[in-house]
Short mmCIF file of C-alpha atoms in Angstrom, two decimals:
data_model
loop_
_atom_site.label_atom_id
_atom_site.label_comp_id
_atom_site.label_asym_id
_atom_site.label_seq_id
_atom_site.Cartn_x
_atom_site.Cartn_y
_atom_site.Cartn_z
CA UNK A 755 -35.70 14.57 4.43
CA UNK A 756 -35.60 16.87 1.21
CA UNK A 757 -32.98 19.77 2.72
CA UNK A 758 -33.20 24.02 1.30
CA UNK A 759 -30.69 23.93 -1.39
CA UNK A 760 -29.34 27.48 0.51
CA UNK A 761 -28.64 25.45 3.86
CA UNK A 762 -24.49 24.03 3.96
CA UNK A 763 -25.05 20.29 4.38
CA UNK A 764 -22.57 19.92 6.34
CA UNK A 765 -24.92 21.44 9.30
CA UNK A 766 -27.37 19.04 8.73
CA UNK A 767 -28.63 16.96 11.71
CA UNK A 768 -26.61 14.03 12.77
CA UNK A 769 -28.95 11.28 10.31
CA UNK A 770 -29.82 13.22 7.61
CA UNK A 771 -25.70 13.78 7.47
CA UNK A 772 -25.24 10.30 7.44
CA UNK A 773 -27.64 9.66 5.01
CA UNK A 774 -26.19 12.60 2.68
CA UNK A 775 -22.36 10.55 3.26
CA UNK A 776 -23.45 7.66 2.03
CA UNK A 777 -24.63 8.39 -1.06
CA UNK A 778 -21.79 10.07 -1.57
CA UNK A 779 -19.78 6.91 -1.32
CA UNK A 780 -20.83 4.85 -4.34
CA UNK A 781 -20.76 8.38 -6.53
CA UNK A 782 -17.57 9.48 -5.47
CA UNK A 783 -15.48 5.71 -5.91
CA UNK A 784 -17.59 5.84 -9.21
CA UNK A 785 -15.92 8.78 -10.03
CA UNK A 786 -12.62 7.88 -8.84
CA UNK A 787 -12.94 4.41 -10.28
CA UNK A 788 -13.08 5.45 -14.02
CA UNK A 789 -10.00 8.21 -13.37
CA UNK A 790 -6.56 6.99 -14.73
CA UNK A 791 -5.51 8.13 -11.51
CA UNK A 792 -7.19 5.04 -9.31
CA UNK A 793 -6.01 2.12 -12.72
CA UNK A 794 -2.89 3.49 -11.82
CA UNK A 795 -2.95 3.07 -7.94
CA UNK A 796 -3.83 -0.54 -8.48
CA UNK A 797 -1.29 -1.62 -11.51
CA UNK A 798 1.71 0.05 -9.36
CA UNK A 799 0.20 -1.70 -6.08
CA UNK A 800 -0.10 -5.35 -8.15
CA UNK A 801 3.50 -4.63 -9.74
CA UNK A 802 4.84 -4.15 -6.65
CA UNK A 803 3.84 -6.55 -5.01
CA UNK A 804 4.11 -8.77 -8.42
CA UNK A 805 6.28 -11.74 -6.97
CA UNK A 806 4.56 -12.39 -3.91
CA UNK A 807 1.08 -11.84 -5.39
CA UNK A 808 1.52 -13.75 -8.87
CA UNK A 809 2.51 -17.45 -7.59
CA UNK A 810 1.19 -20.26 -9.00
CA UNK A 811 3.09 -22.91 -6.90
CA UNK A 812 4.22 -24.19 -3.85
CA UNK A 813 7.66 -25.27 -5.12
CA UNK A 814 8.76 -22.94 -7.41
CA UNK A 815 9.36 -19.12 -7.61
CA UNK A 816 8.83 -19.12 -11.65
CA UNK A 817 5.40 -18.85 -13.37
CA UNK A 818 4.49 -20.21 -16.55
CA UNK A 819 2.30 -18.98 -19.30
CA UNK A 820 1.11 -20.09 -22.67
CA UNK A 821 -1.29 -23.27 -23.98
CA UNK A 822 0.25 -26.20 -21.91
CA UNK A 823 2.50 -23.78 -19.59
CA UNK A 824 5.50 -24.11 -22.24
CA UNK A 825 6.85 -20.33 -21.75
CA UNK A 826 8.91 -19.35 -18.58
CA UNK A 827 7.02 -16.21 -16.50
CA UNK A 828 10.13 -14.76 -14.70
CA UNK A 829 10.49 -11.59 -12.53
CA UNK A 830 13.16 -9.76 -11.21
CA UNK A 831 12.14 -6.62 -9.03
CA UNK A 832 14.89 -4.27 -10.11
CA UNK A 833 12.22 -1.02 -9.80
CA UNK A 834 11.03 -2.57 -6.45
CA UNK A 835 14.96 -2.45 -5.32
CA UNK A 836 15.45 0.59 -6.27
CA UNK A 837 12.01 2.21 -4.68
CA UNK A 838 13.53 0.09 -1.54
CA UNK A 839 17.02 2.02 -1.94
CA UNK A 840 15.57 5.50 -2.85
CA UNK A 841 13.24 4.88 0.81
CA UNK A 842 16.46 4.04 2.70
CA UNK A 843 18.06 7.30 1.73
CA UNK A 844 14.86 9.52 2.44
CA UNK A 845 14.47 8.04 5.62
CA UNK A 846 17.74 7.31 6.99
CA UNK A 847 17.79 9.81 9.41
CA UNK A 848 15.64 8.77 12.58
CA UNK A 849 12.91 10.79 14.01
CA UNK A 850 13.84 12.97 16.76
CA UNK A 851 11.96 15.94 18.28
CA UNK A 852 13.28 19.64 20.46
CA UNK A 853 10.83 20.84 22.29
CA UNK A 854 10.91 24.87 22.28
CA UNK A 855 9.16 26.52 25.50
CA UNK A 856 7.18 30.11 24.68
CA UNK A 857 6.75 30.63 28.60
CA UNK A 858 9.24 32.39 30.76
CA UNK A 859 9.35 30.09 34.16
CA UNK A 860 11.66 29.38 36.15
CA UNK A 861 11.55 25.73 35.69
CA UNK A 862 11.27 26.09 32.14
CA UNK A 863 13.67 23.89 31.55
CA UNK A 864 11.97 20.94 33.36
CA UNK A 865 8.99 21.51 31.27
CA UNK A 866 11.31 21.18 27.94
CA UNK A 867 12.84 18.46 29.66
CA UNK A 868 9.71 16.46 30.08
CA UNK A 869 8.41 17.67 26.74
CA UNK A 870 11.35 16.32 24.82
CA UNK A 871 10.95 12.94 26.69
CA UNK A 872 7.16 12.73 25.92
CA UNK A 873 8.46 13.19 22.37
CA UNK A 874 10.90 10.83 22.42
CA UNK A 875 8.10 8.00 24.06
CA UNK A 876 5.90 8.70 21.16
CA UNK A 877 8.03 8.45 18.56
CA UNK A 878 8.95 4.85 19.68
CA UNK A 879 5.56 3.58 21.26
CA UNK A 880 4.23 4.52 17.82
CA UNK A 881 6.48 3.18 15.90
CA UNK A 882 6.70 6.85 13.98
CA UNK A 883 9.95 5.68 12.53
CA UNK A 884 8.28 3.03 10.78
CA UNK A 885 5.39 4.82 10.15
CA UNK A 886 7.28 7.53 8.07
CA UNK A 887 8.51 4.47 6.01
CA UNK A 888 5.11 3.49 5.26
CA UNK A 889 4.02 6.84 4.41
CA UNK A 890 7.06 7.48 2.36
CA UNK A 891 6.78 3.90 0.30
CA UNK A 892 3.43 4.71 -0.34
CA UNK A 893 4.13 8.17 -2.01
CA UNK A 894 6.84 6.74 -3.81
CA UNK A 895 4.49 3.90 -5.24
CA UNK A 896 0.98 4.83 -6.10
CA UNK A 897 2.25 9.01 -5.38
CA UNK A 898 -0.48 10.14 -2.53
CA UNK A 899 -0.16 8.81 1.23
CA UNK A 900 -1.27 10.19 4.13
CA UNK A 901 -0.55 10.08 7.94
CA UNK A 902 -3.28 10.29 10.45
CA UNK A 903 -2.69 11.70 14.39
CA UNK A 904 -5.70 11.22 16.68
CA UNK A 905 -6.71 10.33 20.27
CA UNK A 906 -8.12 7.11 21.59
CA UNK A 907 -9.94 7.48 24.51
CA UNK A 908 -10.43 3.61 24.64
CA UNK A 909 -6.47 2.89 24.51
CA UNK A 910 -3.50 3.43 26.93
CA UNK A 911 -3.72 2.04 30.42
CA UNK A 912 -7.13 0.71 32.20
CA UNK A 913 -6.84 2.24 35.23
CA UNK A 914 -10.74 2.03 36.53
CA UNK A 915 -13.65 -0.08 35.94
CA UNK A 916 -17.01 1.21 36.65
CA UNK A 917 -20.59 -0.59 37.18
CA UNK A 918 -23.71 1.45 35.68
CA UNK A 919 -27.06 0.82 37.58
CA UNK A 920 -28.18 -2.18 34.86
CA UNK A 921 -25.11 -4.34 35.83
CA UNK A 922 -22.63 -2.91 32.71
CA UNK A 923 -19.08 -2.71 33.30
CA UNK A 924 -17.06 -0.11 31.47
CA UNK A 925 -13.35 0.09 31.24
CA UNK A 926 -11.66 3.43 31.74
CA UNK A 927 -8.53 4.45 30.09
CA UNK A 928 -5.84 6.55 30.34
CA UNK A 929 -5.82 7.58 26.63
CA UNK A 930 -3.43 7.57 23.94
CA UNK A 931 -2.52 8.41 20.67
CA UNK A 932 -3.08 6.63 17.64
CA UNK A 933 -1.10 7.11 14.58
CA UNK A 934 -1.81 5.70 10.81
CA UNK A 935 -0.69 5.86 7.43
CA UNK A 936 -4.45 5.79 6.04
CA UNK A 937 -4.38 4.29 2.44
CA UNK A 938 -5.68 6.87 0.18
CA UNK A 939 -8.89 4.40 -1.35
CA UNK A 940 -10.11 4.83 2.13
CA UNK A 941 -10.11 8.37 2.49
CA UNK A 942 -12.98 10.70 0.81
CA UNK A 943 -12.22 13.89 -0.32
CA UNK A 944 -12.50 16.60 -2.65
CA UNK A 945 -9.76 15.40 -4.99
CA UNK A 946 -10.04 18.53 -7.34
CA UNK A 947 -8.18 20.58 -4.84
CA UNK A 948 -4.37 20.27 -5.26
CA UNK A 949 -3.26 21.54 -2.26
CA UNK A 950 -4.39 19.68 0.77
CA UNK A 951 -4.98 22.66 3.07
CA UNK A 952 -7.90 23.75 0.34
CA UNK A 953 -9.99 20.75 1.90
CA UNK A 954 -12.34 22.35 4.31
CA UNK A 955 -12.79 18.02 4.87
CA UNK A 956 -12.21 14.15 4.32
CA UNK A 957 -13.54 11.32 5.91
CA UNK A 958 -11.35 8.18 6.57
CA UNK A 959 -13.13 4.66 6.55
CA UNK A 960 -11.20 2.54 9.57
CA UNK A 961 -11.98 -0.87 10.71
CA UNK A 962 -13.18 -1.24 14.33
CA UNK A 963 -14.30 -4.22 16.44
CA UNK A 964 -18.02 -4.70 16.37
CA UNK A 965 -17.83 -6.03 20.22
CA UNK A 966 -16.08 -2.47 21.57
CA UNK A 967 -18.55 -0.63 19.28
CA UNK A 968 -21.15 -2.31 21.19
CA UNK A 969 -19.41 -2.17 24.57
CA UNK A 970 -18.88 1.19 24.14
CA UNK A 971 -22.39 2.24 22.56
CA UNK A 972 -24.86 -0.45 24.27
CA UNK A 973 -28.20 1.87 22.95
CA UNK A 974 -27.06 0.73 19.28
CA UNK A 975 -25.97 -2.50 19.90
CA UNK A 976 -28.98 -3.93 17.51
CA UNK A 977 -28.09 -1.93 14.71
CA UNK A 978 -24.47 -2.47 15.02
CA UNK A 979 -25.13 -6.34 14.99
CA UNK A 980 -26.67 -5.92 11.50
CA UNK A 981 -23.80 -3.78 10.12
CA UNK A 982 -22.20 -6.15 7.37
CA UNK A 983 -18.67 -7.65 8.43
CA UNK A 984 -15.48 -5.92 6.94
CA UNK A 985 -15.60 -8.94 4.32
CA UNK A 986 -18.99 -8.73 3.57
CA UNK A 987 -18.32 -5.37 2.59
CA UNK A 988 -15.49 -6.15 0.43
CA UNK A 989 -17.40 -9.25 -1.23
CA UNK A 990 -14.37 -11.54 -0.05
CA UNK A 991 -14.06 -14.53 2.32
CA UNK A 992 -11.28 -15.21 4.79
CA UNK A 993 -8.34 -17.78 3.88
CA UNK A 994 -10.16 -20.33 6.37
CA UNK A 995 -12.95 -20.19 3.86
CA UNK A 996 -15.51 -18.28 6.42
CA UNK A 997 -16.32 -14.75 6.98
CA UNK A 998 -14.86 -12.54 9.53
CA UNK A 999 -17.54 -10.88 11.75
CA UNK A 1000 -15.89 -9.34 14.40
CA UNK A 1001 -14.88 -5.91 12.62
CA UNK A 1002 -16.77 -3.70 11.16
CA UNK A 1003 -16.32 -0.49 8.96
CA UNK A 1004 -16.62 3.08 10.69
CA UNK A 1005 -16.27 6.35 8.42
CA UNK A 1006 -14.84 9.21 10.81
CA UNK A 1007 -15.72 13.03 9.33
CA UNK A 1008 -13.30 15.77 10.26
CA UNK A 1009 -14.27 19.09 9.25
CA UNK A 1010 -12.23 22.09 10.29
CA UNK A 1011 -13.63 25.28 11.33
CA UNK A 1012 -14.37 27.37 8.52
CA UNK A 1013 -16.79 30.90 8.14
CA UNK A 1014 -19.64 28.42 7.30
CA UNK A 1015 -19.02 26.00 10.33
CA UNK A 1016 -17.26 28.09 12.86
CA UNK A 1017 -16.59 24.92 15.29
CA UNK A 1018 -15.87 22.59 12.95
CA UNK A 1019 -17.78 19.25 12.86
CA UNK A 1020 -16.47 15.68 13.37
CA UNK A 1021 -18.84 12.76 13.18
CA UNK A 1022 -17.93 8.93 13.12
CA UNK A 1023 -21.01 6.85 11.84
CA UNK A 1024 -21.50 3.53 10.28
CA UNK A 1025 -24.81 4.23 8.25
CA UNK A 1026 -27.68 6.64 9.26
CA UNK A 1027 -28.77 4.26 12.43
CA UNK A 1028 -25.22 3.80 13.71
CA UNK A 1029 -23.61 7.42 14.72
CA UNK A 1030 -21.05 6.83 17.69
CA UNK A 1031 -20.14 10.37 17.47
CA UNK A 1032 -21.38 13.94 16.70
CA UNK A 1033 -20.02 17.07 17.88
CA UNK A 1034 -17.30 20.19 17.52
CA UNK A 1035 -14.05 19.28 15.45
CA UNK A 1036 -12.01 19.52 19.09
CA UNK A 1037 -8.36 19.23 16.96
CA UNK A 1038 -9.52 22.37 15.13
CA UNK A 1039 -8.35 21.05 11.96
CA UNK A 1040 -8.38 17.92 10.11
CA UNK A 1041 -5.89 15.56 11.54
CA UNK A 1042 -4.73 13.76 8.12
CA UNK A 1043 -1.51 15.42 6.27
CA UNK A 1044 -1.44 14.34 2.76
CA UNK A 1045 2.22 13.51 1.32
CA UNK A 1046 3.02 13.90 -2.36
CA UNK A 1047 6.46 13.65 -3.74
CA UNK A 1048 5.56 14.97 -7.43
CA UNK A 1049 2.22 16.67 -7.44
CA UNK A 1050 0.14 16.92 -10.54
CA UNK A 1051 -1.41 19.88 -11.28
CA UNK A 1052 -4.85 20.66 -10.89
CA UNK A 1053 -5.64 17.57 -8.91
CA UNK A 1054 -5.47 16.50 -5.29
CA UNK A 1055 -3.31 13.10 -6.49
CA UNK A 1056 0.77 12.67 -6.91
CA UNK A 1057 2.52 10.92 -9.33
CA UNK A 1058 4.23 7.81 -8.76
CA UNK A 1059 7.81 7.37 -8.88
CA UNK A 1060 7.27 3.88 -9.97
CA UNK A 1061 5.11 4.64 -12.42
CA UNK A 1062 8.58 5.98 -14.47
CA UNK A 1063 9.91 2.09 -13.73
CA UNK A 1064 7.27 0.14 -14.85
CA UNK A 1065 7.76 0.10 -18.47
CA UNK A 1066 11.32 -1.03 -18.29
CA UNK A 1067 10.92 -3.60 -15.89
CA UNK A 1068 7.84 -5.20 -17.71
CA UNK A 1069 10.30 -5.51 -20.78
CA UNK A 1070 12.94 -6.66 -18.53
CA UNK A 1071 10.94 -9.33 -17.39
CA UNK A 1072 9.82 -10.05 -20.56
CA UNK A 1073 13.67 -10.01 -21.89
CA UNK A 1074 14.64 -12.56 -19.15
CA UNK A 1075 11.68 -15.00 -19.75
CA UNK A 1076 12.30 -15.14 -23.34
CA UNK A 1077 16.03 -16.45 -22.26
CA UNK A 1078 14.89 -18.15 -19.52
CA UNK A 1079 12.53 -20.24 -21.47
CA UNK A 1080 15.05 -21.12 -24.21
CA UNK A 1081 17.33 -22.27 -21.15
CA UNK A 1082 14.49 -24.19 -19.95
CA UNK A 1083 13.49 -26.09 -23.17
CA UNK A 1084 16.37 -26.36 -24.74
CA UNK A 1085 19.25 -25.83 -22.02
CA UNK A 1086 20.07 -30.29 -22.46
CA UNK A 1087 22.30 -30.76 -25.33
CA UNK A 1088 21.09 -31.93 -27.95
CA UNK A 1089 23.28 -34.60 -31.05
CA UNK A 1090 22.07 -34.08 -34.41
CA UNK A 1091 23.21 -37.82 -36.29
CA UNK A 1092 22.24 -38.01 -40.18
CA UNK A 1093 20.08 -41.02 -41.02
CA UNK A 1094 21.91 -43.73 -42.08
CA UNK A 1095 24.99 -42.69 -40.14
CA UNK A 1096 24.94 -46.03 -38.21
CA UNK A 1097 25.76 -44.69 -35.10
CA UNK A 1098 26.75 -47.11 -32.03
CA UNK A 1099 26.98 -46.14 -28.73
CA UNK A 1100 29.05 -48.11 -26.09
CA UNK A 1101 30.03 -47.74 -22.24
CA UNK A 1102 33.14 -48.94 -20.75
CA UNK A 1103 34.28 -48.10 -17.04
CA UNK A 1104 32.25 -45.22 -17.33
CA UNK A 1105 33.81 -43.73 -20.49
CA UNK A 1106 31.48 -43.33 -23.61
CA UNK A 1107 32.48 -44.67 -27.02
CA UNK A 1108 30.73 -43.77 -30.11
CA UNK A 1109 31.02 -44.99 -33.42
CA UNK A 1110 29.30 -44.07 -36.36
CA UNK A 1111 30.36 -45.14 -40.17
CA UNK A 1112 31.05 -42.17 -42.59
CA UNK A 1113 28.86 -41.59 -45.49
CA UNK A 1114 30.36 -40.25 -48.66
CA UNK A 1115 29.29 -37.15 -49.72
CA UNK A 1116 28.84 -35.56 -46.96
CA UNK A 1117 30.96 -33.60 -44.49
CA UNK A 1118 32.46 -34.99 -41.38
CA UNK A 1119 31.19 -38.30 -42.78
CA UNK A 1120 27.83 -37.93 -40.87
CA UNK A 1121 29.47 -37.83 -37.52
CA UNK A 1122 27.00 -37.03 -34.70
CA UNK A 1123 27.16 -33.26 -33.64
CA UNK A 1124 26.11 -31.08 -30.98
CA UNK A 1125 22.85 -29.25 -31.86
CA UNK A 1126 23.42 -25.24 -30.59
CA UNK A 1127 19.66 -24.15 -29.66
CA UNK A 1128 20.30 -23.17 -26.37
CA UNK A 1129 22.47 -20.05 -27.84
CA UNK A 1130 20.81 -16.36 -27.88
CA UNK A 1131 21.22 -13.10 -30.11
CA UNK A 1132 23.59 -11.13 -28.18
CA UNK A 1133 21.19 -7.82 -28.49
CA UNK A 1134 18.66 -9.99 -26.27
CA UNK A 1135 21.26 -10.00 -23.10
CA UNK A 1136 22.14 -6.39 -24.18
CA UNK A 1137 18.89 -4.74 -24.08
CA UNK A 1138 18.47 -5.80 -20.19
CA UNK A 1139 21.65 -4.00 -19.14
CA UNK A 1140 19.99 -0.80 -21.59
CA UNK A 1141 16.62 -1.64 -19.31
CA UNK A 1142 18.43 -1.43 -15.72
CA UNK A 1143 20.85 1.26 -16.45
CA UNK A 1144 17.45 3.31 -17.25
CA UNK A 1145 15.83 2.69 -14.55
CA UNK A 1146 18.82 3.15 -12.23
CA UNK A 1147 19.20 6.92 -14.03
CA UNK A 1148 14.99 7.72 -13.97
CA UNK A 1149 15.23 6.71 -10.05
CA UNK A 1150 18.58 9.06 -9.64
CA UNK A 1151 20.21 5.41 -7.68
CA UNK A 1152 23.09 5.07 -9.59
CA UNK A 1153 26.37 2.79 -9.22
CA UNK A 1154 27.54 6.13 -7.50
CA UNK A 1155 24.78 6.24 -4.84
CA UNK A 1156 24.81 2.78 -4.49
CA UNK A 1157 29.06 3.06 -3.50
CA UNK A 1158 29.26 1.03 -6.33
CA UNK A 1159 31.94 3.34 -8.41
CA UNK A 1160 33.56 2.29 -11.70
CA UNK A 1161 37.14 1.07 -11.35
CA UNK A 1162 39.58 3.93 -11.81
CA UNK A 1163 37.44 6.55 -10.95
CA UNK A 1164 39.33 9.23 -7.77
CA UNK A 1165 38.19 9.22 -4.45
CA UNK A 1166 37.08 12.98 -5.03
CA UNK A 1167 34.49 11.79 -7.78
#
């Protein structure tokens, strides 16, 4: 339905809303896909995650590259460590809540009393502390994360189950919260606003289970039974070799109130035939925080403390390898005998005798010596300690932080 360019579309009618979303989808990862930004998001991600995600073996940790696999592939996550250590120190100190009361009661101090316990059940029934660390590890890795706060009315307790006229039972809840670190090539939003509150919206894409979809929303259970599977979507297959059809993809629109859509607006839709929800924005806000530890200006994106690490552990790596494959080839010793040296080897009681005749004219007489290949140039060991002690400086964890101080340094230093 062709919509008055002067009418917000964001007030368009549940469908045609849908409709308008998902054409926004393959434009706007288009978009995204073709920014530096996103390249980077999925280098720092693979890097990462480098020595779990680069295996070639069962048996062995080491990879091996080149025509007939004769070069050693070996990594060493120092800028993974050190992300690790920088996250320990940001979020050492546990998450704990006051509550403050604006009332004047006379059991006001029940009411804080209750409120502070409510805060403290949330923070471990949600796992917040562990939460944080996600949210933190992804800011310090690809530089944007997020954390999302909503309510489930189909989690908590069951405390009921009701029978509708046609023979349905439905489960009801008590309620809860649900709390996510959203990753941010799931979210939509308009990523040429730096700061976050200049989003009037953003749209998260969640997985859900096709079966409560249905439960929940009988009068689209046809359409939600031809919704492609959450590896359909992404073009991949299961490691049992089948597809996964019991989740599907839902996108859920928050839209806070604004002059131009005084309510707000949230909707949660699969495509234009699948809306499970239309209404007011009831948080009165969107319910996503965006973290970013080093901003970039002019853009909605952070920058990635990794990013800074990358280049010297790729030359690390590469550093090590070079060693480790002269190690590997050439780490037996090896006897260089001249021809005609007539060398004889014999074993008695376990003790090796060798004899050789000497040649005139040449020195030692020809006598079988120890070939030195496995040695290195000095400046190859030497450039690894240059590589580390960067990174350890660009990530501000040095020997210092770490409690690892120099000998002779004072307890005051």
């Amino acid at each position: 339905m062709k919509r008055s360019s002067r009418e917000y579309w964001m007030t368009y009618d549940g469908k045609d809303l849908a409709d308008k979303l998902m054409s926004m989808h393959d434009l706007y990862y288009a978009a995204r896909s073709v920014n530096p930004i996103y390249q980077m998001w999925i280098r720092n991600t693979y890097a990462y995650n480098s020595t779990i995600m680069d295996q070639q073996s069962w048996m062995t940790s080491l990879n091996f590259t080149g025509d007939q696999g004769e070069l050693v592939k070996m990594s060493i996550p120092q800028s993974r460590s050190l992300i690790r250590q920088l996250l320990t120190l940001v979020t050492k100190q546990k998450l704990a809540f006051n509550a403050i009361a604006e009332v004047q009661k006379s059991d006001v101090t029940e009411e804080v009393r209750i409120a502070n316990a409510i805060c403290e059940q949330t923070v471990k029934n949600q796992n917040l502390d562990v939460q944080s660390e996600n949210m933190v590890e992804h800011g310090l890795t690809i530089g944007t994360s997020f954390m999302k706060s909503i309510w489930r009315s189909d989690r908590g307790t069951p405390r009921a189950v009701t029978e509708s006229q046609d023979g349905r039972k439905d489960v009801i809840y008590d309620g809860d919260l649900e709390i996510t670190t959203p990753h941010v090539t799931n979210l939509m939003y308009n990523f040429m606003n730096e700061k976050w509150d200049d989003n009037d919206w953003a749209e998260d894409k969640v997985r859900r289970s096709r079966w409560s979809l249905i439960a929940q929303h009988p009068e689209l259970a046809d359409e939600i039974l031809k919704l492609p599977s959450v590896s359909q979507d992404n073009r991949t297959r299961s490691w049992f070799g089948m597809d996964d059809d019991d989740e599907v993809y839902v996108y859920e629109l928050y839209h806070k109130p604004t002059p131009a859509l005084p309510r707000g607006r949230m909707i949660f839709y699969s495509n234009s035939e699948t809306i499970y929800y239309d209404d007011e924005n009831r948080y009165g806000c969107i319910p996503i925080e965006q973290f970013k530890p080093e901003p970039i200006d002019g853009m909605g994106f952070g920058y990635a403390m990794l990013s800074n690490l990358l280049p010297s552990q790729e030359m690390y790596d590469h550093d090590l390898s070079a060693i480790a494959t002269n190690h590997s080839a050439l780490g037996v010793q090896n006897v260089s005998v001249p021809r005609g040296a007539n060398v004889d080897v014999q074993e008695i009681y376990g003790m090796v005798f060798t004899n050789y005749t000497p040649m005139p004219g040449i020195p030692g007489g020809g006598k079988p010596e120890p070939l030195q290949l496995v040695s290195s140039s000095p400046e190859l060991f030497k450039l690894p300690e240059v590589l580390l002690a960067g990174m350890q400086q660009m990530s501000n964890i040095n020997a210092a932080v770490r409690g690892e101080l120099p000998g002779g340094t004072s307890g005051v230093a």
